[in-house]
Short mmCIF file of C-alpha atoms in Angstrom, two decimals:
data_model
loop_
_atom_site.label_atom_id
_atom_site.label_comp_id
_atom_site.label_asym_id
_atom_site.label_seq_id
_atom_site.Cartn_x
_atom_site.Cartn_y
_atom_site.Cartn_z
CA MET A 3 76.53 128.34 133.54
CA ALA A 4 79.91 126.63 133.03
CA ARG A 5 78.11 123.47 131.96
CA LEU A 6 75.97 125.44 129.54
CA ARG A 7 79.01 127.11 127.99
CA MET A 8 80.68 123.71 127.69
CA GLY A 9 77.58 122.35 125.91
CA GLU A 10 77.54 125.31 123.57
CA GLY A 11 81.21 124.81 122.89
CA VAL A 12 81.10 121.20 121.81
CA LEU A 13 78.05 121.95 119.62
CA ARG A 14 79.59 124.96 117.87
CA ARG A 15 79.39 124.60 114.12
CA LYS A 16 81.68 125.79 111.37
CA PRO A 17 79.81 128.49 109.37
CA ILE A 18 79.07 127.22 105.91
CA GLU A 19 79.14 130.76 104.50
CA HIS A 20 82.86 131.01 105.29
CA ILE A 21 83.80 127.70 103.76
CA GLU A 22 85.63 129.47 100.95
CA GLU A 23 88.20 130.63 103.51
CA ALA A 24 90.01 127.37 102.78
CA ASP A 25 91.27 128.93 99.56
CA ALA A 26 92.10 132.26 101.20
CA GLY A 27 94.13 130.96 104.13
CA LEU A 28 97.85 130.70 104.69
CA GLU A 29 99.87 129.58 101.68
CA SER A 30 101.53 126.94 103.88
CA GLU A 31 98.12 125.44 104.72
CA ARG A 32 96.64 125.29 101.22
CA LEU A 33 96.16 122.46 98.77
CA THR A 34 96.37 122.80 95.00
CA ARG A 35 93.28 122.37 92.83
CA THR A 36 94.51 120.13 89.99
CA LEU A 37 92.14 117.13 89.80
CA GLY A 38 89.62 116.87 86.98
CA LEU A 39 86.41 114.84 86.84
CA TRP A 40 87.93 111.64 85.46
CA GLN A 41 90.91 111.74 87.80
CA LEU A 42 88.52 111.97 90.73
CA THR A 43 86.44 109.14 89.28
CA ALA A 44 89.55 107.01 88.86
CA ILE A 45 90.43 107.58 92.52
CA GLY A 46 86.93 106.52 93.49
CA VAL A 47 87.00 103.40 91.30
CA GLY A 48 90.48 102.66 92.65
CA GLY A 49 89.11 102.70 96.18
CA ILE A 50 86.04 100.58 95.43
CA ILE A 51 87.32 97.85 93.10
CA GLY A 52 89.97 95.78 94.81
CA ALA A 53 89.80 92.83 97.14
CA GLY A 54 86.02 92.74 96.68
CA ILE A 55 86.10 91.61 93.07
CA PHE A 56 89.23 89.45 93.30
CA THR A 57 88.68 87.79 96.66
CA LEU A 58 85.33 88.50 98.35
CA ALA A 59 83.25 87.46 95.35
CA GLY A 60 84.62 83.93 95.47
CA THR A 61 84.54 83.72 99.28
CA VAL A 62 80.87 84.76 99.52
CA ALA A 63 79.79 82.64 96.55
CA ASN A 64 81.44 79.51 97.97
CA GLY A 65 80.28 79.62 101.56
CA THR A 66 77.51 82.17 102.02
CA ALA A 67 75.33 82.96 99.02
CA GLY A 68 76.15 80.71 96.07
CA PRO A 69 75.25 82.25 92.68
CA ALA A 70 73.10 84.74 94.65
CA VAL A 71 76.36 86.57 95.41
CA VAL A 72 75.15 88.79 92.56
CA VAL A 73 72.11 89.68 94.68
CA SER A 74 74.43 90.28 97.64
CA PHE A 75 76.39 92.86 95.65
CA LEU A 76 73.16 94.48 94.39
CA ILE A 77 71.79 94.81 97.94
CA ALA A 78 75.08 96.22 99.20
CA GLY A 79 75.22 98.53 96.18
CA VAL A 80 71.76 99.96 96.86
CA ALA A 81 72.64 100.53 100.52
CA SER A 82 75.96 102.07 99.62
CA ALA A 83 74.29 104.26 97.01
CA ALA A 84 72.07 105.76 99.73
CA ALA A 85 75.19 106.96 101.53
CA ALA A 86 76.92 107.89 98.25
CA LEU A 87 74.09 110.21 97.24
CA SER A 88 74.30 111.93 100.62
CA TYR A 89 78.07 112.34 100.19
CA ALA A 90 77.44 113.73 96.69
CA GLU A 91 75.15 116.46 98.02
CA PHE A 92 77.69 117.51 100.65
CA ALA A 93 80.60 117.32 98.22
CA GLY A 94 78.93 119.84 95.96
CA LEU A 95 77.87 122.05 98.85
CA ILE A 96 81.05 121.93 100.96
CA PRO A 97 84.07 121.48 98.65
CA ARG A 98 86.65 121.14 101.43
CA ALA A 99 89.12 118.51 102.52
CA GLY A 100 87.95 116.22 105.30
CA SER A 101 84.81 114.57 103.90
CA ALA A 102 82.65 113.17 106.71
CA TYR A 103 84.66 115.02 109.35
CA THR A 104 84.00 118.40 107.73
CA TYR A 105 80.32 117.62 106.97
CA GLY A 106 79.74 116.58 110.60
CA TYR A 107 81.54 119.71 111.88
CA VAL A 108 79.43 122.02 109.72
CA VAL A 109 76.03 120.45 110.52
CA LEU A 110 76.19 118.57 113.81
CA GLY A 111 78.88 120.49 115.69
CA GLU A 112 82.52 120.33 116.70
CA LEU A 113 82.38 117.28 118.97
CA ALA A 114 80.56 115.15 116.35
CA GLY A 115 83.02 116.28 113.68
CA TRP A 116 85.99 115.56 115.95
CA PHE A 117 84.94 111.96 116.68
CA ILE A 118 84.19 111.12 113.06
CA GLY A 119 87.58 112.54 112.05
CA TRP A 120 89.30 110.80 114.97
CA ASP A 121 87.70 107.46 114.03
CA LEU A 122 88.63 107.78 110.36
CA LEU A 123 92.28 108.40 111.25
CA LEU A 124 92.42 104.89 112.66
CA GLU A 125 90.06 103.19 110.21
CA TYR A 126 91.67 104.46 107.01
CA THR A 127 95.20 103.78 108.28
CA ALA A 128 94.19 100.23 109.20
CA ILE A 129 92.62 99.67 105.80
CA VAL A 130 95.85 100.69 104.12
CA ALA A 131 97.71 98.15 106.29
CA VAL A 132 95.21 95.33 105.72
CA VAL A 133 95.29 95.80 101.95
CA ALA A 134 99.11 95.88 102.02
CA ILE A 135 99.16 92.53 103.84
CA GLY A 136 96.79 91.10 101.24
CA ILE A 137 98.98 92.25 98.35
CA SER A 138 102.04 90.90 100.13
CA GLY A 139 100.45 87.42 100.18
CA TYR A 140 99.84 87.50 96.42
CA PHE A 141 103.36 88.79 95.82
CA SER A 142 104.96 86.09 97.96
CA PHE A 143 102.95 83.45 96.11
CA LEU A 144 104.10 84.71 92.69
CA LEU A 145 107.73 84.78 93.86
CA ALA A 146 107.39 81.22 95.14
CA GLU A 147 106.05 80.21 91.71
CA THR A 148 109.27 81.50 90.16
CA GLY A 149 111.33 79.41 92.55
CA ALA A 150 112.62 82.32 94.64
CA ASP A 151 113.75 81.18 98.10
CA LEU A 152 113.27 84.09 100.47
CA PRO A 153 114.26 84.14 104.14
CA ALA A 154 111.36 83.33 106.49
CA TRP A 155 111.92 86.36 108.73
CA MET A 156 110.62 88.77 106.04
CA LEU A 157 107.56 86.82 104.94
CA GLY A 158 105.05 87.66 107.67
CA ALA A 159 104.21 89.21 110.99
CA PRO A 160 105.17 87.39 114.23
CA GLY A 161 102.88 84.45 114.84
CA THR A 162 101.86 83.98 111.20
CA GLY A 163 104.39 81.27 110.41
CA GLU A 164 107.61 79.62 111.52
CA GLY A 165 110.45 82.11 111.65
CA HIS A 166 108.30 85.08 110.68
CA ARG A 167 109.43 88.40 112.13
CA VAL A 168 108.01 91.08 109.84
CA ASP A 169 105.91 91.32 106.68
CA LEU A 170 108.54 93.31 104.83
CA PHE A 171 106.70 93.52 101.50
CA ALA A 172 103.57 94.93 103.17
CA ALA A 173 105.56 97.52 105.12
CA LEU A 174 107.46 98.64 102.03
CA LEU A 175 104.23 98.96 100.03
CA CYS A 176 102.86 101.40 102.64
CA LEU A 177 106.00 103.50 102.39
CA LEU A 178 105.84 103.36 98.58
CA ILE A 179 102.30 104.76 98.58
CA ALA A 180 103.36 107.54 101.00
CA TYR A 181 106.23 108.39 98.66
CA LEU A 182 103.87 108.57 95.64
CA LEU A 183 101.42 110.86 97.48
CA ASN A 184 104.28 113.13 98.44
CA LEU A 185 105.21 113.67 94.79
CA GLY A 186 102.23 116.02 94.55
CA ILE A 187 98.56 115.29 93.93
CA LYS A 188 98.83 115.83 90.18
CA ASN A 189 101.60 113.28 89.72
CA ALA A 190 100.11 110.87 92.23
CA ALA A 191 96.66 111.07 90.58
CA ARG A 192 98.24 110.46 87.17
CA PHE A 193 99.80 107.25 88.52
CA GLU A 194 96.49 106.23 90.13
CA THR A 195 94.58 106.83 86.88
CA VAL A 196 96.96 104.66 84.83
CA VAL A 197 96.82 101.83 87.35
CA VAL A 198 93.00 102.02 87.57
CA VAL A 199 92.73 101.80 83.82
CA LEU A 200 94.92 98.69 83.83
CA LYS A 201 92.78 97.21 86.59
CA VAL A 202 89.52 97.85 84.73
CA LEU A 203 91.02 96.34 81.58
CA VAL A 204 91.88 93.16 83.51
CA VAL A 205 88.31 92.96 84.87
CA LEU A 206 86.92 93.54 81.36
CA LEU A 207 89.23 90.76 80.08
CA VAL A 208 87.90 88.44 82.77
CA ILE A 209 84.31 89.23 81.82
CA GLY A 210 84.86 89.23 78.05
CA VAL A 211 86.64 85.85 77.99
CA GLY A 212 84.75 84.23 80.83
CA VAL A 213 81.32 84.87 79.32
CA PHE A 214 82.11 82.31 76.62
CA HIS A 215 82.74 79.61 79.24
CA ILE A 216 79.51 80.04 81.22
CA ASN A 217 77.49 76.91 81.90
CA SER A 218 73.97 77.94 82.88
CA ALA A 219 73.58 74.74 84.91
CA ASN A 220 76.02 76.22 87.44
CA TYR A 221 73.41 78.84 88.38
CA SER A 222 71.18 76.14 89.85
CA PRO A 223 70.29 76.33 92.68
CA PHE A 224 70.52 80.13 92.58
CA PHE A 225 69.77 80.55 96.32
CA PRO A 226 71.41 77.45 97.87
CA PHE A 227 71.65 79.17 101.24
CA GLY A 228 68.23 80.82 101.00
CA ILE A 229 67.41 84.53 100.79
CA SER A 230 69.06 84.98 104.17
CA GLY A 231 72.35 83.85 102.63
CA ALA A 232 72.14 86.64 100.08
CA PHE A 233 71.56 89.20 102.85
CA THR A 234 74.38 87.82 104.95
CA GLY A 235 76.59 88.03 101.89
CA ALA A 236 75.54 91.65 101.45
CA ALA A 237 76.85 92.45 104.92
CA THR A 238 80.17 90.93 103.96
CA VAL A 239 80.62 92.54 100.54
CA PHE A 240 79.38 95.93 101.69
CA PHE A 241 82.94 96.69 102.67
CA ALA A 242 83.91 96.25 99.05
CA VAL A 243 81.50 98.90 97.73
CA PHE A 244 82.69 102.04 99.47
CA GLY A 245 85.75 104.07 98.62
CA TYR A 246 84.02 107.18 97.37
CA ASP A 247 84.03 108.42 100.95
CA ALA A 248 87.83 108.49 100.98
CA MET A 249 87.85 110.01 97.48
CA SER A 250 85.60 112.84 98.66
CA THR A 251 88.36 113.97 101.07
CA ALA A 252 90.15 115.31 97.94
CA ALA A 253 87.40 117.91 97.26
CA GLU A 254 89.82 120.76 97.98
CA GLU A 255 92.17 119.47 95.28
CA SER A 256 89.47 119.36 92.58
CA LYS A 257 89.45 122.01 89.86
CA ASP A 258 85.69 122.43 90.08
CA ALA A 259 84.68 120.52 93.18
CA GLN A 260 81.11 121.75 93.36
CA ARG A 261 80.29 120.26 89.95
CA HIS A 262 82.82 117.43 89.66
CA MET A 263 82.77 115.82 93.13
CA PRO A 264 79.05 114.75 93.04
CA LYS A 265 79.48 113.37 89.54
CA ALA A 266 82.70 111.52 90.44
CA ILE A 267 81.05 109.90 93.46
CA VAL A 268 78.08 108.68 91.42
CA TYR A 269 80.16 107.64 88.40
CA SER A 270 82.66 105.65 90.47
CA LEU A 271 79.94 103.69 92.26
CA VAL A 272 77.99 102.98 89.05
CA ILE A 273 81.06 101.84 87.14
CA SER A 274 82.18 99.65 90.03
CA MET A 275 78.75 98.05 90.54
CA VAL A 276 78.37 97.20 86.83
CA LEU A 277 81.78 95.49 86.89
CA TYR A 278 81.04 93.69 90.16
CA VAL A 279 77.72 92.26 88.93
CA ALA A 280 79.09 91.18 85.55
CA ALA A 281 82.17 89.58 87.11
CA CYS A 282 80.07 87.67 89.67
CA LEU A 283 77.80 86.33 86.94
CA VAL A 284 80.84 85.10 85.03
CA LEU A 285 82.46 83.56 88.10
CA THR A 286 79.42 81.61 89.24
CA GLY A 287 78.64 80.63 85.65
CA MET A 288 82.08 79.20 84.94
CA GLN A 289 82.24 77.05 88.08
CA HIS A 290 79.67 75.59 90.41
CA TYR A 291 79.68 77.59 93.62
CA THR A 292 80.83 74.54 95.60
CA GLU A 293 84.03 74.34 93.52
CA ILE A 294 84.99 78.03 93.61
CA ASP A 295 88.24 78.72 95.47
CA PRO A 296 87.40 81.21 98.27
CA GLU A 297 90.82 82.85 98.07
CA SER A 298 91.48 83.00 94.31
CA GLY A 299 88.13 82.42 92.68
CA PHE A 300 88.78 83.84 89.24
CA SER A 301 92.23 82.31 88.81
CA THR A 302 91.00 78.83 89.67
CA ALA A 303 87.88 79.27 87.53
CA PHE A 304 89.96 80.02 84.48
CA LYS A 305 92.35 77.14 85.23
CA SER A 306 89.31 74.85 85.39
CA VAL A 307 88.49 75.63 81.74
CA GLY A 308 92.08 75.27 80.55
CA LEU A 309 93.11 78.95 80.58
CA SER A 310 96.02 78.79 83.04
CA GLY A 311 97.95 81.58 81.29
CA LEU A 312 95.06 83.94 81.72
CA ALA A 313 94.82 82.88 85.37
CA ASP A 314 98.33 84.20 85.99
CA ILE A 315 97.40 87.50 84.31
CA ILE A 316 94.41 87.75 86.63
CA ALA A 317 96.67 87.17 89.65
CA VAL A 318 98.90 90.04 88.55
CA GLY A 319 95.80 92.17 87.90
CA ALA A 320 94.59 91.42 91.42
CA ILE A 321 97.84 92.79 92.85
CA ILE A 322 97.59 95.94 90.72
CA GLY A 323 93.92 96.34 91.52
CA ILE A 324 94.32 96.11 95.26
CA LEU A 325 97.25 98.56 95.18
CA THR A 326 94.90 101.39 94.13
CA VAL A 327 92.81 100.82 97.27
CA MET A 328 95.85 101.64 99.36
CA PHE A 329 96.33 104.86 97.40
CA THR A 330 92.75 106.02 97.86
CA PHE A 331 92.57 105.37 101.60
CA MET A 332 95.97 106.81 102.40
CA LEU A 333 94.93 109.90 100.46
CA GLY A 334 91.78 109.96 102.59
CA VAL A 335 93.46 109.68 106.00
CA THR A 336 96.06 112.33 105.21
CA ARG A 337 93.43 114.82 104.05
CA VAL A 338 91.22 114.22 107.13
CA TRP A 339 94.26 114.74 109.38
CA PHE A 340 95.24 117.86 107.45
CA ALA A 341 91.73 119.30 107.75
CA MET A 342 91.51 118.62 111.49
CA SER A 343 94.91 120.25 112.06
CA ARG A 344 94.08 123.29 109.97
CA ASP A 345 90.90 123.70 112.02
CA GLY A 346 93.00 123.67 115.19
CA LEU A 347 91.63 120.42 116.58
CA LEU A 348 95.11 118.90 116.24
CA PRO A 349 98.45 120.80 116.30
CA LYS A 350 98.88 123.19 113.36
CA TRP A 351 102.27 121.66 112.69
CA PHE A 352 100.54 118.78 110.93
CA ALA A 353 98.70 121.13 108.54
CA LYS A 354 101.84 122.53 106.92
CA THR A 355 102.11 121.69 103.25
CA HIS A 356 105.15 121.34 101.01
CA PRO A 357 106.15 124.79 99.62
CA THR A 358 106.14 123.66 95.97
CA ARG A 359 104.12 120.45 95.79
CA HIS A 360 101.38 121.74 98.17
CA VAL A 361 100.70 118.39 99.83
CA PRO A 362 100.69 117.65 103.57
CA THR A 363 104.01 115.83 103.57
CA ARG A 364 104.32 115.59 107.37
CA VAL A 365 101.11 113.68 107.94
CA THR A 366 101.63 111.60 104.80
CA TRP A 367 104.94 110.22 106.06
CA ILE A 368 103.53 109.70 109.57
CA VAL A 369 100.61 107.70 108.14
CA GLY A 370 103.00 105.85 105.86
CA PHE A 371 105.18 104.69 108.76
CA ALA A 372 102.18 103.99 111.00
CA SER A 373 100.47 101.81 108.39
CA ALA A 374 103.82 100.14 107.64
CA ALA A 375 104.19 99.25 111.34
CA ILE A 376 100.66 97.77 111.48
CA ALA A 377 101.16 95.85 108.21
CA GLY A 378 104.59 94.64 109.19
CA PHE A 379 103.94 93.43 112.72
CA LEU A 380 100.23 92.54 113.03
CA PRO A 381 98.52 89.47 111.46
CA ILE A 382 95.89 90.42 108.92
CA GLY A 383 93.05 89.30 111.16
CA GLU A 384 94.06 91.63 113.98
CA ALA A 385 94.68 94.51 111.61
CA ALA A 386 91.28 93.99 109.94
CA GLU A 387 89.50 94.23 113.30
CA LEU A 388 90.59 97.90 113.49
CA THR A 389 88.51 98.70 110.38
CA ASN A 390 84.83 99.03 109.51
CA ILE A 391 83.10 100.57 112.53
CA GLY A 392 84.38 104.08 111.96
CA ILE A 393 83.38 104.11 108.32
CA LEU A 394 79.89 102.87 109.09
CA LEU A 395 79.53 105.53 111.79
CA ALA A 396 80.71 108.11 109.25
CA PHE A 397 77.94 106.96 106.90
CA VAL A 398 75.40 107.36 109.71
CA VAL A 399 76.65 110.90 110.44
CA VAL A 400 76.67 111.99 106.79
CA CYS A 401 73.23 110.56 106.01
CA THR A 402 71.79 112.15 109.16
CA ALA A 403 73.51 115.47 108.53
CA VAL A 404 72.20 115.78 104.98
CA ILE A 405 68.63 115.44 106.30
CA VAL A 406 69.25 117.95 109.08
CA LEU A 407 70.83 120.53 106.77
CA ARG A 408 68.17 120.16 104.10
CA TYR A 409 65.49 121.17 106.58
CA ARG A 410 67.61 123.67 108.53
CA ARG A 411 68.93 125.50 105.47
CA PRO A 412 66.80 124.73 102.38
CA ASP A 413 68.00 128.00 100.86
CA LEU A 414 71.61 126.91 100.34
CA PRO A 415 72.65 126.56 96.66
CA ARG A 416 73.14 122.85 96.01
CA THR A 417 74.79 121.65 92.81
CA PHE A 418 73.46 118.13 93.56
CA ARG A 419 70.42 117.20 95.61
CA THR A 420 69.97 113.75 97.18
CA PRO A 421 66.74 112.36 95.63
CA TRP A 422 63.70 111.12 97.53
CA MET A 423 64.55 113.00 100.72
CA PRO A 424 64.49 111.86 103.52
CA PHE A 425 63.96 108.21 102.43
CA VAL A 426 67.32 107.70 100.69
CA PRO A 427 69.60 109.00 103.49
CA ALA A 428 67.37 107.29 106.09
CA LEU A 429 67.95 104.02 104.24
CA GLY A 430 71.69 104.68 104.48
CA VAL A 431 71.42 105.20 108.26
CA VAL A 432 69.35 102.03 108.82
CA PHE A 433 71.56 99.83 106.68
CA SER A 434 74.77 101.12 108.28
CA LEU A 435 73.42 100.54 111.78
CA TRP A 436 72.31 97.03 110.74
CA LEU A 437 75.78 96.23 109.47
CA ILE A 438 77.33 97.48 112.72
CA THR A 439 75.44 94.71 114.53
CA PHE A 440 77.53 92.16 112.59
CA LEU A 441 80.78 93.43 114.08
CA GLN A 442 82.54 91.36 116.75
CA TRP A 443 82.69 92.48 120.36
CA GLN A 444 86.48 92.91 120.07
CA THR A 445 85.87 95.59 117.48
CA TRP A 446 83.67 97.46 119.93
CA VAL A 447 86.35 97.22 122.65
CA ARG A 448 88.98 98.71 120.35
CA PHE A 449 86.55 101.40 119.29
CA ALA A 450 85.76 102.24 122.94
CA VAL A 451 89.47 102.57 123.74
CA TRP A 452 90.11 104.77 120.74
CA PHE A 453 87.00 106.82 121.62
CA LEU A 454 88.21 107.42 125.17
CA VAL A 455 91.68 108.45 123.96
CA GLY A 456 90.03 110.89 121.58
CA LEU A 457 87.80 112.25 124.33
CA VAL A 458 90.84 113.02 126.48
CA ILE A 459 92.66 114.73 123.62
CA TYR A 460 89.62 116.77 122.63
CA PHE A 461 88.97 118.23 126.06
CA ALA A 462 92.65 118.56 127.00
CA TYR A 463 93.73 120.22 123.75
CA SER A 464 91.22 120.68 120.93
CA TYR A 465 88.31 122.26 122.79
CA ARG A 466 90.23 125.46 123.63
CA ARG A 467 92.58 125.59 120.62
CA SER A 468 90.24 125.04 117.71
CA GLU A 469 89.74 127.88 115.25
CA MET A 470 86.07 128.00 116.23
CA ALA A 471 87.03 128.53 119.88
CA LYS A 472 89.25 131.45 118.85
CA ALA A 473 86.46 132.86 116.69
CA ALA A 474 83.98 132.72 119.58
CA ALA A 475 85.17 136.14 120.73
CA ALA A 476 84.56 137.64 117.28
CA PRO A 477 80.79 137.83 116.72
CA ASP A 478 81.13 139.19 113.20
CA ARG A 479 82.42 135.87 111.87
CA GLY A 480 78.97 134.83 110.71
CA THR A 481 76.39 132.30 111.76
CA ALA A 482 76.50 128.55 111.56
CA PRO A 483 74.16 126.73 109.23
#
């Protein structure tokens, strides 16, 4: 009987009928609904367009797919869209902070929700750190171009170069983003929107100018590495075409989440994919794929046609563009942590919000310092290995949950319905599992360690202290979906 009760406990589901209680809870555990449709879309675009367009496009074109990098992005975009449409249905149905964590909790049970949330805490924080390290590299390069002579100790993590002790720029960037998020979601989103607009303008400048320097001969051969090269490239660039998942964690801060969140998810992915495809066509048309610089493809492409001044503008645009990715994912991790704490799975202390700005300042600063420590003291390769697996597992959970809930509760009012059910979400599951097979064994070891730590915390603390555990003695709380 004890084993049965334990099984029932870990499978308990948050009742979807009581989801509106998020707005009726304690004032100190509430977020403010201030984000409109285009602010949400900007956050999504900010999370998607970043290193993918400024770095990965050149890397994959040069060594993996050639001009067929366009096909790689299209394949990744279709696969990502399968997950995005599933997120969109949940975002309209369950407008709460937490994204995949909350969706998993509502449909698949507490333990599934816990582990997705627990994984995303690590994954999103690591992404913030990795992006910060990438920006720091660009920034150091630009300073060197101006002749600035900086001390070696502040230019990189230990082991990345002679005399390196800490990547100070990367660490400070993480703290800067934490500071911006703590100003309040309205002010932070305003900053994000402005920066995203600047980033999109830079990409449009690249496309608009570059199209006049395309040499169609550079597209031949289009598949120099075969069709398999395009698919391998898709596995690489897939990590450049999500970001809407982190944006969906802000559902509770949207003015009309049930209508705006699904639209923002779809709009952000469509806008980003159009820009990705157009930029890749320009890049591979301006230079033969064998001559594209894997690290700064667009800058070198424009230098090759005598536009060095524009190349410098692109380098600055790359820094600005990647900065918005940090914003989106730090927003995501803080909202997942906030939601888990409010649900009692982590100490309630973390769920307290600022009395006037109504943002979770405690977790925001903790994430800021944690990501700063990772960015400052780990090489980018080791930091990057902490990412990816949790997000792919989140996609698997969300795509599976949308199928389960559609058949379990077809009566629920949905402001957006994932089309071609169950084919579309099933495609998201299959593609995510396929991409997981590309991850290195070290990634699985780190995941296993993090999983075991989470398992200990769940059964030692969360299982008995969650809000659902407390509600178990009150049968009038409603039924789970």
